[in-house]
């Protein structure tokens, strides 16, 4: 059963771990262009492909869609896909509320945990006009893609907090599964997240207000339901 944010709910954590695509950056237009083109090249149904691409690294998506294919071919295709996505930022915009949300996190413990590589994350954050968190876990940082929890566990460790003291922000099934496997609470952003029972689901980041609490060092999140 999907959780939905009641009016004036409050959550606290020592640190926040943020997915990028679909969570703070809306890159759906680019993802659709690149992955539907890849689907057509491999004789796959574009709609079916789009149901599994979100949250995972490209090679992991390809392994799901073409399970008999040698993994080295997936990695080769993934390198080409990353180059194409990095060069294409047309339509990349911030998720509503993301600029104010990230501005409020300045100086507070938070990290980016994304399936994008470093170059792609820089291209999309720049295109969306968002500041890059000082701590980031990208594709190069991990040996396993989401839904494996490795990225979230590394992000928590780099920030110096136990996973249970962190809240993850995610938009996809793979990301929510990864954060839960890491032992974190999850705030789901957007319609994809709402379908996978995060602890709290909101339409976008306009529903989340960040407050630093000087008394106990915690980050306080005030969450309001959409009107």
Coordinates of N, CA and C in Angstrom, one line a residue:
X1 N 0.9 -1.2 0.0 CA 0.0 0.0 0.0 C 0.9 1.2 0.0
X2 N 0.6 2.2 -0.9 CA 1.4 3.4 -1.0 C 1.1 4.3 0.2
X3 N 2.2 4.9 0.7 CA 2.1 5.9 1.8 C 1.9 7.3 1.1
X4 N 1.1 8.1 1.7 CA 1.0 9.5 1.2 C 1.2 10.5 2.3
X5 N 1.8 11.6 2.0 CA 2.2 12.6 3.0 C 0.9 13.2 3.6
X6 N 0.7 13.1 4.9 CA -0.4 13.9 5.5 C 0.1 15.4 5.6
X7 N -0.9 16.3 5.8 CA -0.5 17.7 6.0 C 0.4 17.8 7.2
X8 N 1.4 18.6 7.1 CA 2.3 19.0 8.2 C 3.0 17.8 8.9
X9 N 3.3 16.7 8.1 CA 4.1 15.7 8.6 C 5.5 16.2 8.8
X10 N 6.2 15.6 9.8 CA 7.6 15.9 10.1 C 8.5 14.7 10.2
X11 N 9.6 14.7 9.5 CA 10.6 13.6 9.6 C 11.9 14.3 9.9
X12 N 12.8 13.5 10.7 CA 14.1 14.1 11.0 C 15.1 13.0 10.6
X13 N 16.3 13.5 10.3 CA 17.4 12.6 9.9 C 18.7 13.4 10.2
X14 N 19.8 12.6 10.2 CA 21.1 13.3 10.3 C 21.7 13.7 8.9
X15 N 21.2 13.0 7.9 CA 21.7 13.2 6.5 C 20.7 12.8 5.5
X16 N 20.8 13.4 4.3 CA 19.9 13.1 3.2 C 20.7 12.6 2.0
X17 N 20.2 11.6 1.4 CA 20.8 11.0 0.2 C 19.8 11.2 -1.0
X18 N 20.3 11.8 -2.0 CA 19.4 12.3 -3.1 C 19.8 11.6 -4.4
X19 N 18.8 10.9 -5.0 CA 18.9 10.4 -6.3 C 18.8 11.7 -7.2
X20 N 19.2 11.6 -8.5 CA 19.2 12.7 -9.4 C 18.1 12.7 -10.3
X21 N 18.1 11.8 -11.3 CA 17.1 11.8 -12.4 C 15.7 11.4 -11.8
X22 N 14.8 12.3 -12.1 CA 13.4 12.1 -11.6 C 13.1 12.6 -10.2
X23 N 14.2 12.9 -9.5 CA 14.1 13.2 -8.1 C 14.4 14.7 -7.9
X24 N 15.5 15.2 -8.4 CA 15.8 16.6 -8.4 C 15.9 17.2 -9.8
X25 N 16.2 16.3 -10.7 CA 16.3 16.8 -12.1 C 15.3 16.0 -13.0
X26 N 14.6 16.7 -13.8 CA 13.6 16.1 -14.7 C 14.4 15.9 -16.1
X27 N 14.8 14.7 -16.3 CA 15.5 14.4 -17.6 C 14.7 13.4 -18.5
X28 N 13.4 13.3 -18.2 CA 12.6 12.3 -18.9 C 12.7 12.5 -20.4
X29 N 12.7 13.7 -20.9 CA 12.7 13.9 -22.3 C 13.9 13.3 -23.0
X30 N 15.1 13.4 -22.4 CA 16.3 12.9 -22.9 C 16.3 11.3 -22.8
X31 N 15.9 10.9 -21.7 CA 15.8 9.4 -21.4 C 14.9 8.7 -22.5
X32 N 13.8 9.4 -22.7 CA 12.9 8.8 -23.7 C 13.5 8.8 -25.1
X33 N 14.1 9.9 -25.5 CA 14.8 9.9 -26.8 C 15.8 8.8 -27.0
X34 N 16.7 8.8 -26.0 CA 17.9 7.9 -26.1 C 17.5 6.4 -26.0
X35 N 16.6 6.1 -25.1 CA 16.2 4.7 -24.8 C 15.3 4.2 -25.9
X36 N 14.4 5.0 -26.4 CA 13.5 4.5 -27.4 C 14.3 4.3 -28.7
X37 N 15.3 5.1 -29.0 CA 16.2 4.8 -30.1 C 16.9 3.5 -29.9
X38 N 17.4 3.3 -28.7 CA 18.1 2.0 -28.5 C 17.2 0.8 -28.6
X39 N 15.9 1.0 -28.1 CA 14.9 -0.1 -28.2 C 14.7 -0.4 -29.7
X40 N 14.5 0.6 -30.5 CA 14.2 0.4 -31.9 C 15.4 -0.4 -32.6
X41 N 16.6 0.0 -32.2 CA 17.8 -0.7 -32.8 C 17.9 -2.1 -32.5
X42 N 17.3 -2.5 -31.3 CA 17.3 -3.9 -30.9 C 16.0 -4.6 -31.0
X43 N 15.1 -4.0 -31.8 CA 13.8 -4.7 -32.0 C 12.9 -4.9 -30.8
X44 N 13.0 -4.0 -29.8 CA 12.3 -4.1 -28.6 C 11.2 -3.0 -28.6
X45 N 10.1 -3.3 -27.8 CA 9.0 -2.4 -27.7 C 9.4 -1.2 -26.8
X46 N 9.3 0.0 -27.3 CA 9.7 1.1 -26.6 C 9.0 1.3 -25.3
X47 N 7.7 1.1 -25.2 CA 7.0 1.3 -24.0 C 7.5 0.3 -22.9
X48 N 7.7 -1.0 -23.3 CA 8.2 -2.0 -22.4 C 9.6 -1.6 -21.8
X49 N 10.4 -1.1 -22.7 CA 11.8 -0.6 -22.3 C 11.7 0.5 -21.3
X50 N 10.8 1.5 -21.5 CA 10.7 2.6 -20.6 C 10.2 2.2 -19.2
X51 N 9.6 1.1 -19.1 CA 9.1 0.7 -17.8 C 10.2 0.2 -16.9
X52 N 11.4 -0.1 -17.4 CA 12.5 -0.7 -16.6 C 13.8 0.2 -16.6
X53 N 13.8 1.3 -17.4 CA 15.1 2.0 -17.4 C 15.3 2.9 -16.2
X54 N 14.3 3.3 -15.5 CA 14.5 4.4 -14.5 C 15.2 3.8 -13.3
X55 N 16.3 4.5 -12.8 CA 16.9 4.1 -11.6 C 18.2 3.3 -11.8
X56 N 18.2 2.5 -12.8 CA 19.4 1.6 -13.0 C 20.5 2.2 -13.8
X57 N 21.7 1.7 -13.7 CA 22.7 2.0 -14.7 C 22.3 1.3 -16.0
X58 N 22.8 1.9 -17.1 CA 22.3 1.5 -18.4 C 22.6 0.0 -18.7
X59 N 23.8 -0.5 -18.3 CA 24.2 -1.9 -18.6 C 23.2 -2.8 -17.8
X60 N 22.8 -2.4 -16.6 CA 21.9 -3.2 -15.9 C 20.5 -3.3 -16.5
X61 N 20.1 -2.2 -17.0 CA 18.8 -2.2 -17.8 C 18.9 -3.1 -19.0
X62 N 20.0 -3.0 -19.7 CA 20.1 -3.9 -20.9 C 20.2 -5.3 -20.5
X63 N 20.8 -5.7 -19.4 CA 20.8 -7.1 -18.9 C 19.4 -7.6 -18.6
X64 N 18.5 -6.7 -18.1 CA 17.2 -7.1 -17.8 C 16.4 -7.4 -19.1
X65 N 16.6 -6.5 -20.1 CA 15.9 -6.5 -21.3 C 16.4 -7.6 -22.3
X66 N 17.7 -7.9 -22.2 CA 18.3 -8.8 -23.1 C 19.1 -9.8 -22.3
X67 N 18.5 -10.7 -21.5 CA 19.1 -11.5 -20.6 C 20.2 -12.5 -21.1
X68 N 20.0 -12.9 -22.4 CA 21.0 -13.8 -23.0 C 22.2 -13.1 -23.6
X69 N 22.2 -11.8 -23.6 CA 23.2 -11.1 -24.3 C 24.5 -11.0 -23.5
X70 N 25.7 -11.2 -24.1 CA 26.9 -11.1 -23.3 C 27.0 -9.7 -22.6
X71 N 27.5 -9.8 -21.4 CA 27.5 -8.5 -20.6 C 28.5 -7.5 -21.2
X72 N 29.5 -8.0 -21.8 CA 30.5 -7.0 -22.4 C 29.8 -6.2 -23.5
X73 N 28.9 -6.7 -24.2 CA 28.1 -5.9 -25.2 C 27.2 -4.9 -24.5
X74 N 26.7 -5.2 -23.4 CA 25.9 -4.2 -22.6 C 26.8 -3.1 -22.2
X75 N 28.0 -3.4 -21.7 CA 28.9 -2.3 -21.2 C 29.3 -1.4 -22.4
X76 N 29.5 -2.1 -23.6 CA 29.9 -1.3 -24.8 C 28.7 -0.3 -25.1
X77 N 27.5 -0.9 -25.2 CA 26.3 0.0 -25.5 C 26.1 1.0 -24.4
X78 N 26.4 0.7 -23.2 CA 26.2 1.7 -22.1 C 27.2 2.8 -22.2
X79 N 28.4 2.6 -22.7 CA 29.3 3.7 -22.9 C 28.8 4.6 -24.0
X80 N 28.3 4.1 -25.0 CA 27.7 4.9 -26.1 C 26.5 5.7 -25.6
X81 N 25.7 5.0 -24.8 CA 24.5 5.6 -24.3 C 24.8 6.8 -23.4
X82 N 25.8 6.6 -22.5 CA 26.2 7.7 -21.6 C 26.7 8.9 -22.4
X83 N 27.5 8.6 -23.5 CA 28.0 9.7 -24.3 C 26.8 10.5 -24.9
X84 N 25.9 9.7 -25.5 CA 24.7 10.4 -26.1 C 23.9 11.2 -25.1
X85 N 23.7 10.6 -23.9 CA 22.9 11.3 -22.9 C 23.6 12.5 -22.4
X86 N 24.9 12.5 -22.3 CA 25.7 13.6 -21.8 C 25.6 14.7 -22.7
X87 N 25.6 14.4 -24.0 CA 25.6 15.5 -25.0 C 24.3 16.1 -25.3
X88 N 23.2 15.4 -24.8 CA 21.8 15.9 -25.1 C 21.2 16.3 -23.8
X89 N 21.1 17.6 -23.6 CA 20.5 18.2 -22.4 C 19.2 19.0 -22.7
X90 N 18.8 18.8 -24.0 CA 17.6 19.6 -24.4 C 16.4 19.1 -23.5
X91 N 15.7 20.0 -22.8 CA 14.6 19.6 -22.0 C 14.9 19.2 -20.6
X92 N 16.2 19.2 -20.2 CA 16.6 18.9 -18.8 C 16.3 20.1 -18.0
X93 N 15.4 19.9 -17.0 CA 15.0 21.0 -16.1 C 15.0 20.5 -14.6
X94 N 14.9 21.4 -13.7 CA 14.8 21.0 -12.3 C 13.4 20.5 -12.0
X95 N 13.3 19.5 -11.1 CA 12.0 19.1 -10.6 C 11.5 20.3 -9.8
X96 N 10.2 20.6 -9.9 CA 9.6 21.7 -9.1 C 10.0 21.6 -7.7
X97 N 10.5 22.8 -7.2 CA 10.9 22.8 -5.8 C 12.4 22.5 -5.6
X98 N 13.1 21.9 -6.5 CA 14.4 21.5 -6.3 C 15.4 22.6 -6.1
X99 N 15.3 23.8 -6.8 CA 16.3 24.8 -6.5 C 16.2 25.3 -5.0
X100 N 15.0 25.5 -4.5 CA 14.9 26.0 -3.1 C 15.3 24.9 -2.1
X101 N 15.0 23.6 -2.5 CA 15.3 22.5 -1.6 C 16.8 22.3 -1.5
X102 N 17.6 22.4 -2.6 CA 19.0 22.3 -2.5 C 19.7 23.5 -1.9
X103 N 19.1 24.7 -2.1 CA 19.6 25.9 -1.4 C 19.5 25.7 0.1
X104 N 18.4 25.1 0.5 CA 18.2 25.0 2.0 C 19.1 23.9 2.6
X105 N 19.7 23.0 1.7 CA 20.6 22.0 2.2 C 22.0 22.5 2.3
X106 N 22.3 23.6 1.8 CA 23.7 24.1 1.8 C 24.2 24.1 3.3
X107 N 25.3 23.5 3.5 CA 25.9 23.4 4.8 C 25.4 22.2 5.7
X108 N 24.4 21.5 5.2 CA 23.8 20.4 5.9 C 24.3 19.1 5.2
X109 N 24.4 18.0 6.0 CA 24.9 16.8 5.4 C 24.0 16.2 4.4
X110 N 24.4 16.1 3.1 CA 23.7 15.5 2.1 C 24.6 15.0 1.0
X111 N 24.1 14.1 0.2 CA 25.0 13.5 -0.9 C 24.1 13.2 -2.1
X112 N 24.7 13.2 -3.3 CA 24.0 12.7 -4.5 C 24.4 11.3 -4.6
X113 N 23.4 10.4 -4.8 CA 23.6 9.0 -5.1 C 22.8 8.7 -6.4
X114 N 23.6 8.6 -7.5 CA 23.0 8.5 -8.8 C 23.5 7.4 -9.6
X115 N 22.7 6.8 -10.5 CA 23.2 5.8 -11.4 C 23.9 6.4 -12.6
X116 N 23.9 7.7 -12.8 CA 24.6 8.4 -13.8 C 26.1 8.4 -13.5
X117 N 26.9 8.5 -14.5 CA 28.4 8.7 -14.2 C 28.7 10.1 -13.9
X118 N 29.9 10.4 -13.6 CA 30.3 11.8 -13.2 C 30.0 12.8 -14.3
X119 N 30.4 12.5 -15.5 CA 30.2 13.5 -16.6 C 28.7 13.7 -16.8
X120 N 27.8 12.7 -16.8 CA 26.4 12.9 -17.1 C 25.8 13.6 -15.9
X121 N 26.2 13.3 -14.7 CA 25.6 14.0 -13.5 C 26.0 15.5 -13.6
X122 N 27.2 15.8 -14.0 CA 27.6 17.2 -14.1 C 26.8 17.9 -15.2
X123 N 26.6 17.2 -16.3 CA 25.9 17.9 -17.4 C 24.5 18.2 -17.1
X124 N 23.8 17.2 -16.4 CA 22.4 17.4 -16.1 C 22.2 18.4 -14.9
X125 N 23.0 18.3 -13.9 CA 22.9 19.3 -12.8 C 23.1 20.7 -13.3
X126 N 24.1 20.9 -14.2 CA 24.4 22.2 -14.8 C 23.3 22.7 -15.7
X127 N 22.7 21.8 -16.5 CA 21.6 22.1 -17.4 C 20.4 22.6 -16.6
X128 N 20.2 21.9 -15.4 CA 19.0 22.2 -14.6 C 19.3 23.4 -13.7
X129 N 20.6 23.9 -13.7 CA 20.9 25.1 -12.8 C 20.9 24.8 -11.4
X130 N 21.3 23.5 -11.0 CA 21.3 23.1 -9.6 C 22.8 22.9 -9.1
X131 N 23.0 23.3 -7.9 CA 24.4 23.1 -7.3 C 24.7 21.6 -7.1
X132 N 25.9 21.2 -7.4 CA 26.3 19.8 -7.1 C 26.6 19.6 -5.7
X133 N 26.0 18.6 -5.0 CA 26.4 18.4 -3.6 C 27.8 18.1 -3.5
X134 N 28.5 18.5 -2.4 CA 29.9 18.2 -2.2 C 30.3 16.7 -2.2
X135 N 29.3 15.9 -1.7 CA 29.5 14.5 -1.7 C 28.6 13.9 -2.7
X136 N 29.2 13.0 -3.6 CA 28.4 12.4 -4.6 C 28.9 11.0 -4.9
X137 N 28.0 10.1 -5.1 CA 28.3 8.7 -5.4 C 27.7 8.5 -6.8
X138 N 28.6 8.3 -7.8 CA 28.2 8.1 -9.2 C 28.5 6.7 -9.6
X139 N 28.2 6.4 -10.9 CA 28.4 5.0 -11.4 C 29.8 4.5 -11.2
X140 N 30.8 5.4 -11.3 CA 32.2 5.0 -11.2 C 32.5 4.6 -9.7
X141 N 31.6 5.0 -8.8 CA 31.9 4.7 -7.4 C 31.5 3.3 -6.9
X142 N 30.7 2.6 -7.7 CA 30.1 1.4 -7.2 C 30.4 0.2 -8.2
X143 N 30.3 -1.0 -7.6 CA 30.4 -2.2 -8.5 C 29.1 -2.8 -8.9
X144 N 28.0 -2.3 -8.3 CA 26.7 -2.8 -8.6 C 25.7 -1.7 -8.7
X145 N 24.8 -1.8 -9.7 CA 23.8 -0.8 -9.9 C 22.6 -0.9 -8.9
X146 N 21.9 0.2 -8.7 CA 20.6 0.0 -8.0 C 19.8 -1.0 -8.8
X147 N 19.1 -1.9 -8.2 CA 18.6 -1.9 -6.8 C 19.5 -2.4 -5.8
X148 N 20.8 -2.7 -6.1 CA 21.7 -3.0 -5.0 C 21.9 -1.8 -4.1
X149 N 22.0 -2.0 -2.8 CA 22.1 -0.8 -1.9 C 23.5 -0.2 -1.8
X150 N 24.5 -0.7 -2.6 CA 25.9 -0.2 -2.4 C 26.0 1.3 -2.5
X151 N 25.4 1.9 -3.4 CA 25.6 3.4 -3.6 C 25.1 4.1 -2.4
X152 N 23.9 3.7 -1.8 CA 23.4 4.4 -0.7 C 24.2 4.2 0.6
X153 N 24.7 2.9 0.7 CA 25.6 2.6 1.8 C 26.9 3.4 1.8
X154 N 27.4 3.6 0.5 CA 28.7 4.4 0.4 C 28.4 5.9 0.7
X155 N 27.2 6.4 0.2 CA 26.9 7.8 0.5 C 26.8 8.0 2.0
X156 N 26.1 7.2 2.7 CA 26.0 7.3 4.2 C 27.4 7.3 4.9
X157 N 28.2 6.3 4.4 CA 29.5 6.2 5.0 C 30.4 7.4 4.8
X158 N 30.3 8.0 3.6 CA 31.1 9.2 3.3 C 30.7 10.4 4.1
X159 N 29.4 10.4 4.4 CA 28.9 11.5 5.2 C 29.1 11.2 6.7
X160 N 29.4 10.0 7.1 CA 29.7 9.6 8.4 C 28.6 9.3 9.3
X161 N 27.5 8.8 8.7 CA 26.3 8.5 9.4 C 25.8 7.0 9.1
X162 N 25.2 6.4 10.1 CA 24.6 5.1 9.9 C 23.4 5.2 8.9
X163 N 23.2 4.2 8.1 CA 22.1 4.2 7.2 C 20.8 4.5 7.8
X164 N 20.5 4.0 9.0 CA 19.2 4.2 9.6 C 19.0 5.7 10.1
X165 N 20.1 6.5 10.1 CA 20.0 7.9 10.4 C 19.9 8.8 9.2
X166 N 19.7 8.1 8.0 CA 19.6 8.9 6.7 C 18.2 8.7 6.1
X167 N 17.8 9.7 5.4 CA 16.6 9.6 4.5 C 17.0 9.7 3.1
X168 N 16.5 8.7 2.3 CA 16.8 8.8 0.8 C 15.6 9.4 0.1
X169 N 15.9 10.1 -1.0 CA 14.9 10.7 -1.9 C 15.0 10.0 -3.2
X170 N 13.9 9.4 -3.6 CA 14.0 8.5 -4.9 C 12.7 8.6 -5.7
X171 N 12.8 8.3 -6.9 CA 11.6 8.3 -7.8 C 11.3 7.0 -8.5
X172 N 12.2 6.0 -8.4 CA 12.0 4.8 -9.1 C 11.9 3.5 -8.2
X173 N 11.4 2.5 -8.8 CA 11.3 1.2 -8.1 C 12.7 0.7 -7.7
X174 N 13.7 0.8 -8.7 CA 15.0 0.3 -8.4 C 15.7 1.1 -7.3
X175 N 15.4 2.4 -7.3 CA 16.0 3.3 -6.3 C 15.4 3.1 -4.9
X176 N 14.1 3.0 -4.8 CA 13.4 2.7 -3.6 C 13.9 1.4 -3.0
X177 N 14.0 0.4 -3.8 CA 14.4 -0.9 -3.4 C 15.8 -0.9 -2.8
X178 N 16.7 -0.1 -3.5 CA 18.1 0.0 -3.0 C 18.1 0.7 -1.7
X179 N 17.4 1.8 -1.5 CA 17.4 2.6 -0.3 C 16.9 1.7 0.9
X180 N 15.8 1.0 0.6 CA 15.2 0.2 1.7 C 16.2 -0.9 2.1
X181 N 16.9 -1.5 1.1 CA 17.9 -2.6 1.3 C 19.0 -2.0 2.2
X182 N 19.3 -0.7 2.0 CA 20.4 -0.1 2.8 C 19.9 0.2 4.2
X183 N 18.6 0.1 4.5 CA 18.1 0.3 5.8 C 17.7 1.8 6.1
X184 N 17.3 2.4 5.0 CA 17.0 3.9 5.1 C 15.5 4.1 4.9
X185 N 14.9 5.1 5.5 CA 13.6 5.6 5.1 C 13.7 6.3 3.8
X186 N 12.5 6.3 3.1 CA 12.5 6.8 1.7 C 11.3 7.8 1.5
X187 N 11.7 9.0 1.0 CA 10.7 9.9 0.5 C 10.6 9.7 -1.0
X188 N 9.4 9.4 -1.5 CA 9.3 9.2 -2.9 C 8.8 10.4 -3.6
X189 N 9.4 10.7 -4.7 CA 9.1 11.9 -5.5 C 8.5 11.5 -6.8
X190 N 7.3 12.0 -7.1 CA 6.6 11.8 -8.3 C 5.8 10.5 -8.5
X191 N 5.2 10.4 -9.6 CA 4.2 9.2 -9.8 C 4.9 7.9 -9.8
X192 N 6.1 7.8 -10.3 CA 6.8 6.5 -10.4 C 7.0 6.0 -8.9
X193 N 7.4 6.9 -8.1 CA 7.7 6.5 -6.7 C 6.5 6.1 -5.9
X194 N 5.4 6.8 -6.2 CA 4.2 6.6 -5.4 C 3.7 5.2 -5.6
X195 N 4.0 4.6 -6.7 CA 3.5 3.2 -7.0 C 4.3 2.1 -6.3
X196 N 5.4 2.5 -5.5 CA 6.2 1.5 -4.9 C 6.4 1.7 -3.4
X197 N 5.4 2.3 -2.8 CA 5.2 2.3 -1.3 C 6.5 2.9 -0.6
X198 N 6.9 4.1 -0.9 CA 7.9 4.8 -0.1 C 7.3 5.1 1.3
X199 N 8.1 5.5 2.2 CA 7.5 5.9 3.5 C 6.6 7.1 3.4
X200 N 6.9 8.0 2.5 CA 6.1 9.2 2.2 C 6.2 9.4 0.8
X201 N 5.1 9.8 0.1 CA 5.1 10.1 -1.3 C 4.6 11.5 -1.5
X202 N 5.3 12.3 -2.3 CA 4.9 13.6 -2.7 C 5.0 13.8 -4.2
X203 N 4.3 14.7 -4.7 CA 4.3 15.0 -6.1 C 5.6 15.5 -6.6
X204 N 6.2 16.4 -5.8 CA 7.5 17.0 -6.1 C 8.1 17.7 -4.9
X205 N 9.2 18.4 -5.0 CA 9.9 19.0 -3.9 C 9.3 20.2 -3.3
X206 N 8.2 20.8 -4.0 CA 7.6 21.9 -3.4 C 6.8 21.5 -2.1
X207 N 6.6 20.2 -1.9 CA 6.0 19.8 -0.7 C 6.9 19.5 0.5
X208 N 8.2 19.7 0.3 CA 9.2 19.4 1.3 C 9.9 20.7 1.7
X209 N 9.9 21.0 3.0 CA 10.7 22.2 3.5 C 11.7 21.7 4.4
X210 N 13.0 22.2 4.2 CA 14.1 21.7 5.0 C 14.4 22.8 6.1
X211 N 14.6 22.2 7.3 CA 15.0 23.1 8.5 C 16.2 22.4 9.2
X212 N 17.2 23.1 9.4 CA 18.3 22.6 10.2 C 18.0 22.8 11.7
X213 N 18.2 21.8 12.5 CA 17.9 21.9 13.9 C 19.2 22.0 14.7
X214 N 19.5 23.1 15.2 CA 20.7 23.3 15.9 C 20.8 22.6 17.3
X215 N 19.7 22.2 17.8 CA 19.7 21.6 19.1 C 20.3 20.2 19.2
X216 N 20.0 19.4 18.1 CA 20.5 18.0 18.1 C 21.2 17.6 16.8
X217 N 21.5 18.6 16.0 CA 22.2 18.4 14.7 C 21.4 17.7 13.6
X218 N 20.1 17.5 13.8 CA 19.3 16.8 12.9 C 18.7 17.8 11.8
X219 N 18.5 17.2 10.7 CA 17.7 17.9 9.6 C 16.3 17.6 9.8
X220 N 15.5 18.6 9.9 CA 14.0 18.5 10.0 C 13.3 18.7 8.7
X221 N 12.5 17.8 8.3 CA 11.8 17.9 7.0 C 10.3 18.1 7.3
X222 N 9.8 19.2 6.9 CA 8.3 19.4 7.0 C 7.7 19.1 5.7
X223 N 6.7 18.2 5.7 CA 6.1 17.7 4.5 C 4.6 18.1 4.5
X224 N 4.2 18.7 3.4 CA 2.8 19.0 3.3 C 2.2 18.3 2.1
X225 N 0.9 17.9 2.2 CA 0.2 17.3 1.1 C -0.1 18.3 0.1
X226 N -0.2 17.9 -1.2 CA -0.6 18.8 -2.2 C -2.1 19.2 -2.0
X227 N -2.4 20.5 -2.3 CA -3.8 21.0 -2.0 C -4.8 20.3 -2.9

